[in-house]
Short mmCIF file of C-alpha atoms in Angstrom, two decimals:
data_model
loop_
_atom_site.label_atom_id
_atom_site.label_comp_id
_atom_site.label_asym_id
_atom_site.label_seq_id
_atom_site.Cartn_x
_atom_site.Cartn_y
_atom_site.Cartn_z
CA MET A 1 0.00 0.00 0.00
CA GLY A 2 2.09 2.88 -1.30
CA VAL A 3 1.62 6.61 -1.41
CA MET A 4 1.22 8.34 -4.76
CA LEU A 5 1.25 12.13 -4.60
CA ASN A 6 0.22 14.32 -7.49
CA SER A 7 0.87 18.03 -7.06
CA ALA A 8 -0.73 21.12 -8.50
CA SER A 9 -0.32 24.73 -7.50
CA MET A 10 -3.36 26.84 -6.76
CA PRO A 11 -5.58 28.36 -7.92
CA ARG A 12 -7.86 25.68 -9.38
CA ASP A 13 -11.61 25.27 -9.45
CA GLY A 14 -13.12 22.59 -8.67
CA PRO A 15 -13.42 16.02 18.75
CA GLY A 16 -15.62 15.13 25.61
CA GLY A 17 -17.61 17.03 23.44
CA LEU A 18 -20.20 17.35 20.76
CA ILE A 19 -18.76 18.49 17.46
CA ARG A 20 -21.40 20.48 15.63
CA VAL A 21 -21.73 19.63 12.00
CA GLY A 22 -22.09 22.66 9.75
CA ALA A 23 -24.48 22.77 6.78
CA VAL A 24 -26.43 19.66 7.77
CA PRO A 25 -30.13 20.50 8.30
CA GLY A 26 -31.34 20.36 11.85
CA PRO A 27 -29.57 20.17 15.23
CA VAL A 28 -27.14 17.37 14.30
CA ALA A 29 -24.03 16.45 16.28
CA VAL A 30 -21.55 13.59 16.39
CA ASP A 31 -20.89 12.58 19.99
CA TYR A 32 -17.24 11.54 20.08
CA SER A 33 -17.35 10.91 23.81
CA ARG A 34 -19.44 7.81 23.02
CA LEU A 35 -17.15 6.68 20.20
CA ALA A 36 -13.83 7.02 22.02
CA SER A 37 -13.64 3.46 23.38
CA THR A 38 -14.06 1.85 19.95
CA TYR A 39 -12.57 4.53 17.70
CA ASP A 40 -9.15 2.95 17.18
CA ARG A 41 -10.66 -0.44 16.39
CA VAL A 42 -12.86 0.84 13.58
CA ARG A 43 -10.70 3.58 12.07
CA SER A 44 -7.41 3.32 10.16
CA SER A 45 -5.24 0.36 11.12
CA PRO A 46 -1.71 1.00 12.44
CA ARG A 47 -0.43 -0.47 9.17
CA GLU A 48 -2.40 2.06 7.14
CA VAL A 49 -1.11 4.92 9.29
CA GLN A 50 2.47 3.72 8.79
CA GLU A 51 2.17 3.01 5.07
CA PHE A 52 -0.04 5.88 3.91
CA TRP A 53 -0.58 8.72 6.37
CA LEU A 54 2.89 9.09 7.88
CA PRO A 55 4.83 8.97 4.58
CA ALA A 56 2.47 11.47 2.95
CA LEU A 57 2.46 13.88 5.88
CA THR A 58 6.21 13.60 6.43
CA ARG A 59 6.94 14.36 2.79
CA LEU A 60 4.62 17.35 2.69
CA ALA A 61 5.73 18.73 6.07
CA ASP A 62 9.35 18.76 4.91
CA VAL A 63 10.80 19.62 8.32
CA PRO A 64 13.83 18.16 10.13
CA GLU A 65 13.52 15.49 12.77
CA GLY A 66 12.71 16.93 16.18
CA SER A 67 10.51 19.73 14.84
CA LEU A 68 7.55 20.94 16.87
CA VAL A 69 4.34 19.66 15.25
CA LEU A 70 0.71 20.40 16.13
CA ASP A 71 -2.00 17.82 15.41
CA VAL A 72 -5.36 19.63 15.36
CA GLY A 73 -8.29 17.32 16.07
CA CYS A 74 -5.89 14.60 17.16
CA GLY A 75 -8.59 12.31 18.57
CA THR A 76 -7.07 9.16 20.06
CA GLY A 77 -3.63 10.02 18.73
CA ARG A 78 -3.68 7.77 15.64
CA ILE A 79 -1.33 10.23 13.91
CA SER A 80 0.22 12.00 16.92
CA VAL A 81 1.57 8.89 18.62
CA PRO A 82 3.60 7.43 15.73
CA LEU A 83 4.62 10.92 14.62
CA SER A 84 6.07 11.57 18.09
CA GLU A 85 8.75 8.95 17.43
CA ARG A 86 10.51 11.49 15.19
CA HIS A 87 9.11 14.87 16.24
CA ARG A 88 7.95 16.81 19.27
CA VAL A 89 4.17 16.56 18.93
CA VAL A 90 1.30 18.38 20.61
CA GLY A 91 -2.22 17.10 19.96
CA VAL A 92 -5.35 19.19 20.53
CA ASP A 93 -8.89 17.85 20.57
CA ALA A 94 -12.33 18.89 21.84
CA SER A 95 -13.15 15.48 23.36
CA ARG A 96 -11.85 14.63 26.83
CA GLU A 97 -12.66 10.96 26.25
CA MET A 98 -10.67 10.78 23.01
CA LEU A 99 -7.73 12.50 24.71
CA ASP A 100 -7.88 10.02 27.60
CA VAL A 101 -7.39 7.20 25.08
CA ALA A 102 -4.52 9.09 23.44
CA ARG A 103 -2.75 9.66 26.76
CA SER A 104 -3.12 6.00 27.71
CA LYS A 105 -0.76 5.00 24.88
CA GLY A 106 2.33 6.16 26.72
CA SER A 107 3.58 8.40 23.94
CA PRO A 108 5.92 11.37 24.49
CA ALA A 109 3.35 13.49 22.65
CA ARG A 110 1.43 16.03 24.75
CA PHE A 111 -2.36 16.06 24.49
CA LEU A 112 -4.43 19.13 25.35
CA LEU A 113 -8.13 19.89 25.44
CA GLY A 114 -8.82 22.76 23.08
CA ASP A 115 -10.86 24.36 20.33
CA ALA A 116 -9.53 24.33 16.76
CA ALA A 117 -11.00 27.80 16.26
CA ARG A 118 -9.15 29.22 19.31
CA LEU A 119 -5.85 27.39 19.63
CA PRO A 120 -4.16 28.08 23.01
CA PHE A 121 -0.72 28.88 21.58
CA PRO A 122 1.25 32.00 20.66
CA GLY A 123 1.83 32.88 17.02
CA GLY A 124 4.55 31.00 15.17
CA ARG A 125 4.91 28.37 17.89
CA PHE A 126 5.04 25.32 15.59
CA SER A 127 6.93 24.28 12.50
CA VAL A 128 3.89 22.45 11.14
CA ALA A 129 0.19 22.21 12.03
CA LEU A 130 -1.81 19.22 10.75
CA ALA A 131 -5.54 18.63 10.47
CA VAL A 132 -6.24 15.13 9.15
CA LEU A 133 -9.87 14.56 8.10
CA VAL A 134 -11.02 17.17 10.61
CA LEU A 135 -12.36 20.28 8.85
CA HIS A 136 -15.71 18.70 7.96
CA LEU A 137 -16.38 18.17 11.67
CA LEU A 138 -16.03 21.83 12.59
CA PRO A 139 -18.75 24.50 12.64
CA ASP A 140 -16.33 27.08 11.18
CA PHE A 141 -13.46 25.56 9.22
CA ARG A 142 -12.20 29.02 8.20
CA SER A 143 -11.43 29.93 11.80
CA ALA A 144 -9.51 26.69 12.23
CA VAL A 145 -7.52 27.35 9.04
CA GLY A 146 -6.76 30.86 10.27
CA GLU A 147 -5.57 29.54 13.62
CA MET A 148 -3.37 26.89 12.03
CA SER A 149 -1.81 29.59 9.87
CA ARG A 150 -1.27 31.81 12.91
CA VAL A 151 0.51 29.26 15.09
CA ALA A 152 2.59 27.40 12.46
CA ALA A 153 4.95 28.22 9.61
CA ARG A 154 3.31 25.51 7.52
CA ALA A 155 -0.19 24.04 7.69
CA ILE A 156 -1.40 20.79 6.14
CA VAL A 157 -5.07 19.89 5.78
CA ALA A 158 -6.02 16.38 4.68
CA THR A 159 -9.54 16.10 3.31
CA VAL A 160 -11.68 14.46 0.64
CA ASP A 161 -13.27 16.13 -2.36
CA ILE A 162 -16.68 14.53 -1.91
CA ARG A 163 -17.87 15.79 -5.28
CA ARG A 164 -15.37 13.56 -7.06
CA ARG A 165 -15.00 10.78 -4.52
CA GLU A 166 -14.86 7.26 -5.85
CA THR A 167 -17.95 5.23 -4.93
CA HIS A 168 -18.03 1.71 -3.55
CA ALA A 169 -20.38 -0.70 -1.79
CA ILE A 170 -20.96 1.51 1.23
CA ASP A 171 -22.50 4.20 -0.98
CA LYS A 172 -25.02 1.70 -2.33
CA ALA A 173 -25.78 0.47 1.17
CA PHE A 174 -26.39 3.98 2.53
CA PRO A 175 -28.01 6.16 -0.17
CA SER A 176 -27.94 9.32 1.99
CA LEU A 177 -24.21 9.10 2.65
CA GLN A 178 -22.89 11.17 -0.23
CA GLY A 179 -25.52 13.87 0.10
CA ILE A 180 -24.79 14.34 3.79
CA ASP A 181 -21.05 14.41 3.21
CA ALA A 182 -21.41 16.87 0.35
CA SER A 183 -22.98 19.30 2.81
CA ARG A 184 -20.29 18.73 5.45
CA PHE A 185 -16.97 18.68 3.60
CA PRO A 186 -15.69 22.11 2.58
CA ARG A 187 -14.89 22.51 -1.09
CA ILE A 188 -11.18 22.42 -1.82
CA PRO A 189 -11.10 25.92 -3.40
CA ALA A 190 -12.79 27.28 -0.26
CA ILE A 191 -10.04 25.79 1.91
CA GLU A 192 -7.39 27.28 -0.36
CA GLN A 193 -9.09 30.66 -0.24
CA ALA A 194 -9.26 30.49 3.56
CA PHE A 195 -5.50 29.97 3.70
CA ARG A 196 -4.92 32.88 1.33
CA ALA A 197 -7.22 35.07 3.44
CA ALA A 198 -5.15 34.10 6.48
CA GLY A 199 -2.09 35.57 4.79
CA CYS A 200 -0.36 32.44 3.53
CA ARG A 201 2.15 33.18 0.77
CA SER A 202 2.07 29.71 -0.78
CA VAL A 203 -0.93 27.39 -1.10
CA GLU A 204 -0.63 24.08 -2.94
CA ARG A 205 -2.86 21.09 -3.55
CA HIS A 206 -1.61 17.48 -3.59
CA ASP A 207 -3.67 14.37 -4.32
CA ALA A 208 -2.75 10.92 -3.01
CA THR A 209 -4.37 7.56 -3.68
CA ARG A 210 -5.31 5.77 -0.49
CA ARG A 211 -5.89 2.03 -0.85
CA VAL A 212 -7.88 0.34 1.90
CA GLU A 213 -7.80 -3.44 2.24
CA ALA A 214 -9.28 -5.61 4.97
CA SER A 215 -10.94 -8.95 5.45
CA THR A 216 -14.63 -8.79 4.69
CA GLU A 217 -15.47 -9.44 8.33
CA GLU A 218 -13.04 -6.77 9.51
CA PHE A 219 -14.61 -4.22 7.18
CA LEU A 220 -18.12 -5.19 8.32
CA ASP A 221 -16.98 -4.76 11.92
CA ARG A 222 -15.78 -1.25 11.07
CA VAL A 223 -19.17 -0.44 9.57
CA ARG A 224 -20.95 -1.82 12.64
CA GLY A 225 -18.78 0.51 14.72
CA LYS A 226 -19.72 3.44 12.44
CA TYR A 227 -16.16 4.07 11.34
CA LEU A 228 -17.38 7.03 9.28
CA SER A 229 -18.90 9.78 11.40
CA THR A 230 -21.55 10.24 8.70
CA LEU A 231 -23.01 6.85 9.60
CA SER A 232 -24.17 8.46 12.86
CA LEU A 233 -26.09 11.09 10.87
CA LEU A 234 -28.18 8.87 8.59
CA PRO A 235 -31.99 9.09 8.58
CA PRO A 236 -33.78 6.69 10.97
CA GLY A 237 -33.57 3.08 9.86
CA GLU A 238 -31.10 3.61 7.02
CA PHE A 239 -28.07 2.39 8.95
CA GLU A 240 -29.78 -0.85 9.97
CA ARG A 241 -31.03 -1.53 6.43
CA GLY A 242 -27.68 -0.75 4.87
CA LEU A 243 -25.74 -2.86 7.34
CA ALA A 244 -28.04 -5.82 6.72
CA TRP A 245 -27.48 -5.47 2.96
CA LEU A 246 -23.69 -5.32 3.40
CA GLU A 247 -23.69 -8.35 5.71
CA GLU A 248 -25.47 -10.32 3.00
CA GLU A 249 -23.71 -8.89 -0.07
CA LEU A 250 -20.04 -8.57 0.84
CA PRO A 251 -19.39 -12.22 1.83
CA ARG A 252 -20.62 -13.17 -1.64
CA ARG A 253 -17.86 -11.06 -3.16
CA GLY A 254 -15.06 -12.88 -1.39
CA PRO A 255 -13.05 -13.02 1.83
CA ARG A 256 -11.41 -9.61 1.36
CA TYR A 257 -12.75 -6.13 0.69
CA THR A 258 -10.62 -3.56 -1.12
CA TYR A 259 -11.27 -0.05 -2.36
CA SER A 260 -9.31 3.08 -3.20
CA HIS A 261 -10.08 6.77 -2.93
CA THR A 262 -8.31 10.07 -3.34
CA VAL A 263 -7.15 12.12 -0.36
CA THR A 264 -6.48 15.79 -1.04
CA PHE A 265 -3.79 17.58 0.96
CA VAL A 266 -3.85 21.38 1.02
CA VAL A 267 -0.44 22.68 2.08
CA ALA A 268 0.01 26.34 3.03
CA SER A 269 3.08 28.27 4.13
CA THR A 270 3.13 31.66 5.81
#
């Protein structure tokens, strides 16, 4: 499972707490305090972090070993903990429960309760600030982008362009999934513009192909654990119907389930 990065310069068109989801109709929230105990089991495997996320982030960060790195929306430390083997890492998250899990891993990384829109650090404190699949969870992603730009010389946002995301079985199982995500995930040009508005001199876009492979049962277990936050936002009954369909359909396709999708990294320097 390698990392393939394709670069293009702008401009181009196109988590205890409750994290409010912007642009989704109604008073919707994802309660990460309830997900903390199972989050690591159903999210990216340690192998995927080592083979995809760390190589991509390390290449794009382009800082020497021992640099001070901020992980915004660090959750249970999936990225912070392995990253702390080579850098001095501070993780910030809105969920006490997620941070408790992160701290239990015995990493040298520091984990702090905080708000991405009001980071508790002086300007220019970090070499790099990261936000990996976080912006769509925030009520005001522009404030978070501004704060990342304020506290770090370089900021890296990892996100997905939902409007051109590759589809697979989970989209058929849950028909509302793409529509909900389209209202949550900021458009890539909007993220780039937010960085420019924050005063960044350089803003670039890089695409990487992320390949996900698991046993069929392992993937079904991830779905049962609602590994995508959007699965907690589906209309009543849709999750149960979709899960039942997947449990019947996927074993017919074989013992392993594989899919690929594109991750977009927006990299900005002040």
